[in-house]
Tab-separated table of N, CA and C in Angstrom:
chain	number	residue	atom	x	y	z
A	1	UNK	N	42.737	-21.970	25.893
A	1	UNK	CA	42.235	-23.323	26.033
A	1	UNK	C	41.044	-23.509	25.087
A	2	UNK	N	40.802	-24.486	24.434
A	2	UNK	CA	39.838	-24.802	23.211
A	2	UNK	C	38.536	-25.210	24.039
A	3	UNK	N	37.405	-25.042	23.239
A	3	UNK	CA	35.983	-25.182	23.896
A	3	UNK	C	35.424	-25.938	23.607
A	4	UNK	N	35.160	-27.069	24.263
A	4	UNK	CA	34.984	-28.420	24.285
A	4	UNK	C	33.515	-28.327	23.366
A	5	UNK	N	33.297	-29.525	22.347
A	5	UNK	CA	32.166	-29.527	22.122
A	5	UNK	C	31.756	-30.688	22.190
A	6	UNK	N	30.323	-31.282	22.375
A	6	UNK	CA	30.012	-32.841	22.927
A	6	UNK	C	28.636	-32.745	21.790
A	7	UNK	N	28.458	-33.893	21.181
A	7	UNK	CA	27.349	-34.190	20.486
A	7	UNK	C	26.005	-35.213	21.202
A	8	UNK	N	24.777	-34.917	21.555
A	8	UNK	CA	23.814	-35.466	22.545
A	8	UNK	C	22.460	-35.216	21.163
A	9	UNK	N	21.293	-35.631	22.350
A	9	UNK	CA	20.044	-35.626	21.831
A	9	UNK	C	19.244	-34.284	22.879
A	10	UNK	N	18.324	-34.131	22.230
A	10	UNK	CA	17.815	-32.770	23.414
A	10	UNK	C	16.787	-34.079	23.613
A	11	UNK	N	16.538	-33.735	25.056
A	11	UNK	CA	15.533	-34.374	26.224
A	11	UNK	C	14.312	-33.716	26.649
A	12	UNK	N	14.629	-32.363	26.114
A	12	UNK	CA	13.543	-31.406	26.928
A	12	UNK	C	13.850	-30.181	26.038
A	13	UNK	N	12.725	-29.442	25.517
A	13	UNK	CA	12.768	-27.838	24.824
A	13	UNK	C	11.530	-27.297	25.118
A	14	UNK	N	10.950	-27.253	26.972
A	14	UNK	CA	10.142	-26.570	27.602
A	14	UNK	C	10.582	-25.292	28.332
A	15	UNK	N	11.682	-24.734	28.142
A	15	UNK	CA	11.942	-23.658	28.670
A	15	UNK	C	12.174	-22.927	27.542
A	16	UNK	N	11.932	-21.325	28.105
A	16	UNK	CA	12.427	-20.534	26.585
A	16	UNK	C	14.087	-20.272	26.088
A	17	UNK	N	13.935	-20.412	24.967
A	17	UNK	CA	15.507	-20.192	24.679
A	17	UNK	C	16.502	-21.327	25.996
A	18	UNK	N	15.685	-22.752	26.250
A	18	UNK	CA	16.962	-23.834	26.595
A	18	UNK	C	16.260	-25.150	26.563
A	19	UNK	N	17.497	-25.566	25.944
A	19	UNK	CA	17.271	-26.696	25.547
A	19	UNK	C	17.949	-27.437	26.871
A	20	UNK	N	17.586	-29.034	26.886
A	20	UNK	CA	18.230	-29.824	28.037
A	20	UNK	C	18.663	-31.243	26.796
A	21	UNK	N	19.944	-31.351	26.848
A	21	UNK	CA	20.547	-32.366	26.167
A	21	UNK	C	21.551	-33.309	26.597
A	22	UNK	N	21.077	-34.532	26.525
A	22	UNK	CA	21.689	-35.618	27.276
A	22	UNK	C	22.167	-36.401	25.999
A	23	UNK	N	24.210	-36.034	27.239
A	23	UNK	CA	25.476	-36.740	26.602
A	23	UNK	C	25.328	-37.931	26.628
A	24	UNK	N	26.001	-39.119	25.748
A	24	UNK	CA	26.069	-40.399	26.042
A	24	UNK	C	27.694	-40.858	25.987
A	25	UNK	N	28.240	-41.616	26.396
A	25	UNK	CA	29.729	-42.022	26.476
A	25	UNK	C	30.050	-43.283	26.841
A	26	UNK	N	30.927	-43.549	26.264
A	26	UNK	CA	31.381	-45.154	26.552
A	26	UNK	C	32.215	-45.225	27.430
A	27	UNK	N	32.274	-46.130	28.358
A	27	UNK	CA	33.873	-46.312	29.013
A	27	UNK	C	33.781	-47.782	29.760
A	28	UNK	N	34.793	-48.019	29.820
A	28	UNK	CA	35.454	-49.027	29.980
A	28	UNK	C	35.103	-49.535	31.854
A	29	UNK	N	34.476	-50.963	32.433
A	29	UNK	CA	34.445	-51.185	33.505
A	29	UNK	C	35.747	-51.049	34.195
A	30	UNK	N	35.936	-50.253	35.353
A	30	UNK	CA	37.383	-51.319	35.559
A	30	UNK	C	38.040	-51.782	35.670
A	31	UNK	N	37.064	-52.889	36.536
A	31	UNK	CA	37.711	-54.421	37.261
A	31	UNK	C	36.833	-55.345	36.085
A	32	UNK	N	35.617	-55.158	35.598
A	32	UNK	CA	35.032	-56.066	34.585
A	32	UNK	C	35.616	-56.626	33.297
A	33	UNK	N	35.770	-55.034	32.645
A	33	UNK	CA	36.674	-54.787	31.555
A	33	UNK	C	35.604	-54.827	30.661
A	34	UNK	N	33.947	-54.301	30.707
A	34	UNK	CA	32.910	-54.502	30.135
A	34	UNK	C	32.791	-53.118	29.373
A	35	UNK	N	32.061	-52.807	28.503
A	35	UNK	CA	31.873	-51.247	28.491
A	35	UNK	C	30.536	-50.909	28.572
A	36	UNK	N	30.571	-50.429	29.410
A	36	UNK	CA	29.176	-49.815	29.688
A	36	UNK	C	28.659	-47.958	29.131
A	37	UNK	N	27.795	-47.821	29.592
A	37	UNK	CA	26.972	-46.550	28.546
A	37	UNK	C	26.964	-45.548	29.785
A	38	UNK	N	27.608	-44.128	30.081
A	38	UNK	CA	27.587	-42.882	31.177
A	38	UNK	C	26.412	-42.242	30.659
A	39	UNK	N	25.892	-41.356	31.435
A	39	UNK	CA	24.790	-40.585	30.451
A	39	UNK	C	25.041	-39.079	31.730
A	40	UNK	N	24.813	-37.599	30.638
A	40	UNK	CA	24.725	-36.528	31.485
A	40	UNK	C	23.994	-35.690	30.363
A	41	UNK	N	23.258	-34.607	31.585
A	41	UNK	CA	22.495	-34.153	31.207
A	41	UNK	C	23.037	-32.494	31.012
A	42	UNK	N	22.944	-31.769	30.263
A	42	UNK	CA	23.204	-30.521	29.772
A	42	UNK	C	22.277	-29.434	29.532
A	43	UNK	N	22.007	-28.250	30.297
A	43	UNK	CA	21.000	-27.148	29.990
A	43	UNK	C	22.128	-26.122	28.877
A	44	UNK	N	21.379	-26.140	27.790
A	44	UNK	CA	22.144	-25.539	26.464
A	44	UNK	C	21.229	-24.153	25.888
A	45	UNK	N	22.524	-23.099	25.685
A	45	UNK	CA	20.986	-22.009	25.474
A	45	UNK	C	20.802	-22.454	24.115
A	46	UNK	N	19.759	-21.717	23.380
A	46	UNK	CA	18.808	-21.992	22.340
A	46	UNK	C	18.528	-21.025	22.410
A	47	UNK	N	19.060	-19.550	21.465
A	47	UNK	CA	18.406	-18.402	21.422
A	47	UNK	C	17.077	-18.176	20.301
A	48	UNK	N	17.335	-18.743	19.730
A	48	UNK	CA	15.413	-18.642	18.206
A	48	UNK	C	14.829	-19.998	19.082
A	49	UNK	N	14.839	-20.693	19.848
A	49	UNK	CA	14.231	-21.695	20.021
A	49	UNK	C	13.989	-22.734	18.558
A	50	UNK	N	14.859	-22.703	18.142
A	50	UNK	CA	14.739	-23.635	16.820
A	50	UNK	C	14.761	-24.951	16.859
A	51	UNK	N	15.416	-25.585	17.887
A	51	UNK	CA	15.441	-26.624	18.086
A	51	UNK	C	14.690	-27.740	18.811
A	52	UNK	N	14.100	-28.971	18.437
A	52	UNK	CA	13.000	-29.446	19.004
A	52	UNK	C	13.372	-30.723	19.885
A	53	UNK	N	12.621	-31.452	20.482
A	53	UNK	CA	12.680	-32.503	21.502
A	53	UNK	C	13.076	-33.549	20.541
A	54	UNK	N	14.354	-34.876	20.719
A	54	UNK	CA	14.721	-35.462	19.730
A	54	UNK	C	15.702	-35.275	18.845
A	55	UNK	N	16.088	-34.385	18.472
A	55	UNK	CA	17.018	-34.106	17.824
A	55	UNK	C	18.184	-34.308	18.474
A	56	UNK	N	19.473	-34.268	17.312
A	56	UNK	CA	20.763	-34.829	17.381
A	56	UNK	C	21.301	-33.292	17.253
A	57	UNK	N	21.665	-33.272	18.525
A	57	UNK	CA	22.544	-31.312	18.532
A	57	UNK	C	24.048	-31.273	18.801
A	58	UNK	N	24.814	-30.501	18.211
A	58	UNK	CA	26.092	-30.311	19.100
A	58	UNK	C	25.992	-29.098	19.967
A	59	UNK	N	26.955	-29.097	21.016
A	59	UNK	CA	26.861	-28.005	21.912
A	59	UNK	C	28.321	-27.416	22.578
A	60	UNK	N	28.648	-26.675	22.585
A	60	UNK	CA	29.882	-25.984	22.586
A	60	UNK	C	29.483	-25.066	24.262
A	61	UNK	N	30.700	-25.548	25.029
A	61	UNK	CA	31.068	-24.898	26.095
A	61	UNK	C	31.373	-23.383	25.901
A	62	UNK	N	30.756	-22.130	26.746
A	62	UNK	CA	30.667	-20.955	26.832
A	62	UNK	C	30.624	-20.862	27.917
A	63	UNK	N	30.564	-19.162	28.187
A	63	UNK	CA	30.423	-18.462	29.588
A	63	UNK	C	29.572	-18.609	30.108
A	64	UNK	N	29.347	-18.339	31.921
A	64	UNK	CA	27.855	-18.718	32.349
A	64	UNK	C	26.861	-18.122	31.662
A	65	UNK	N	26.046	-18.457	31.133
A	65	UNK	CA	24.326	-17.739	30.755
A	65	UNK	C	23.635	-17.333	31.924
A	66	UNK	N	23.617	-18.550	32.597
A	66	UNK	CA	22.906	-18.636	33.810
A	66	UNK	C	23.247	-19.787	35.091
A	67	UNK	N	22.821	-19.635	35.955
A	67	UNK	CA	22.842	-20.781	37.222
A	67	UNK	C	23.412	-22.083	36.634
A	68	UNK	N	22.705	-22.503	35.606
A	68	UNK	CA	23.408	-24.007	35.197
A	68	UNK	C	23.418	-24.256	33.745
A	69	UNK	N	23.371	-22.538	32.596
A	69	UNK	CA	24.141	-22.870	31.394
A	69	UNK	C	25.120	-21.938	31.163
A	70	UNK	N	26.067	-23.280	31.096
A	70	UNK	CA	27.559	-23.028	30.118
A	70	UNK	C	27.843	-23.488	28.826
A	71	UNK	N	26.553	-24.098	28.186
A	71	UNK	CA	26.379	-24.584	27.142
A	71	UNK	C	25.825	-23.563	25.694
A	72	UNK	N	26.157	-23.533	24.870
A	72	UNK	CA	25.195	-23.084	23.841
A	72	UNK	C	25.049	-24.469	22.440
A	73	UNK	N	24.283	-24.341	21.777
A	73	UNK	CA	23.439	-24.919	20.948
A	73	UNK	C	24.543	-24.457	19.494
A	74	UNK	N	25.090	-25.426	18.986
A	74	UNK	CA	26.243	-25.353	17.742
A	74	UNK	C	24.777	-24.917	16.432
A	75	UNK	N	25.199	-26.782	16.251
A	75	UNK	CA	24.194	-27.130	15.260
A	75	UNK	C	23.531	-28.385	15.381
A	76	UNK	N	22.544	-28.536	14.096
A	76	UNK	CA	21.847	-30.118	13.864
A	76	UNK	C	22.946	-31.103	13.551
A	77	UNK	N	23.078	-32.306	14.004
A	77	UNK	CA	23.769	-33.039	13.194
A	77	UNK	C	22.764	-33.653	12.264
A	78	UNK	N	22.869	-34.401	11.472
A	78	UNK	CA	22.491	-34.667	10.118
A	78	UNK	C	22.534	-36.095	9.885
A	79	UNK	N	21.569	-36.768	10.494
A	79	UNK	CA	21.451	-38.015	11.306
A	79	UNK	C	21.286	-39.106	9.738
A	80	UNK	N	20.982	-38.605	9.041
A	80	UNK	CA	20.607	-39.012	7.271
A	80	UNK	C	21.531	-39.006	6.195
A	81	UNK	N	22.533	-38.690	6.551
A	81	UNK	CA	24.005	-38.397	5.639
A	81	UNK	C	24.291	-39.580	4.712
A	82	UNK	N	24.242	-41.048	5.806
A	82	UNK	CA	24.939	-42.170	5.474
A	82	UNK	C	23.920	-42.610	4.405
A	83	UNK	N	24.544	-42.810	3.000
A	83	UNK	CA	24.255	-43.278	1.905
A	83	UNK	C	22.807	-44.505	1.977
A	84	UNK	N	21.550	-45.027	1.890
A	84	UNK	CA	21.464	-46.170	1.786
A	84	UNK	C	22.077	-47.076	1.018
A	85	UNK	N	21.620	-48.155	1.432
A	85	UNK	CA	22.171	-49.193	0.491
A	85	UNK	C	21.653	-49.649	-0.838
A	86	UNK	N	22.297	-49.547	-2.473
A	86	UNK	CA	21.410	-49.786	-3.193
A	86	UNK	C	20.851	-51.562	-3.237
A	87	UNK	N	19.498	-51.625	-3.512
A	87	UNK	CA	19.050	-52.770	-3.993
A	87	UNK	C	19.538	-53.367	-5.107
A	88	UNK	N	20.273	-54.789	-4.885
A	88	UNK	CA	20.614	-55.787	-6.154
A	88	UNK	C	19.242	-56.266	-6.515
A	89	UNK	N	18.895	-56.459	-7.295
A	89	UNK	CA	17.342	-57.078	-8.036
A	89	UNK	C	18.756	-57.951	-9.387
């Protein structure tokens, strides 16, 4: 079975080696038919502690670490990729 990976923001990098990163997701009301915003929260290990509060992380499902991580810490996503736009003058 393949190991799910979910892309979030870290919320919290006060513990050693874990990060806490909160998923965001869309879905559908539905009886409204509105879409509204889910949000969950994820304890992800972080073994160098490299990663800081704010950041855009992916995180890949693993074995328990501990009590409540099954998460580990992929990579940065790269929030700056998208080209600007050049100026017409």
């Amino acid at each position: 079975m393949p190991k799910r990976i979910l892309t979030g923001i870290i919320v919290s990098d006060k513990t050693e080696k874990t990060v806490v990163v909160k998923v965001e997701r869309r879905v559908k009301h539905p009886l409204y038919g509105k879409i509204i915003k889910r949000s969950k929260k994820y304890h992800a290990h972080d073994e160098a502690n490299e990663f800081k509060q704010g950041e855009t992380v992916r995180i890949e499902e693993t074995r328990p670490i501990s009590k409540l991580k099954t998460w580990k810490v992929i990579d940065r996503v790269d929030t700056h990729a998208t080209p600007e736009k050049a100026d017409v003058a």
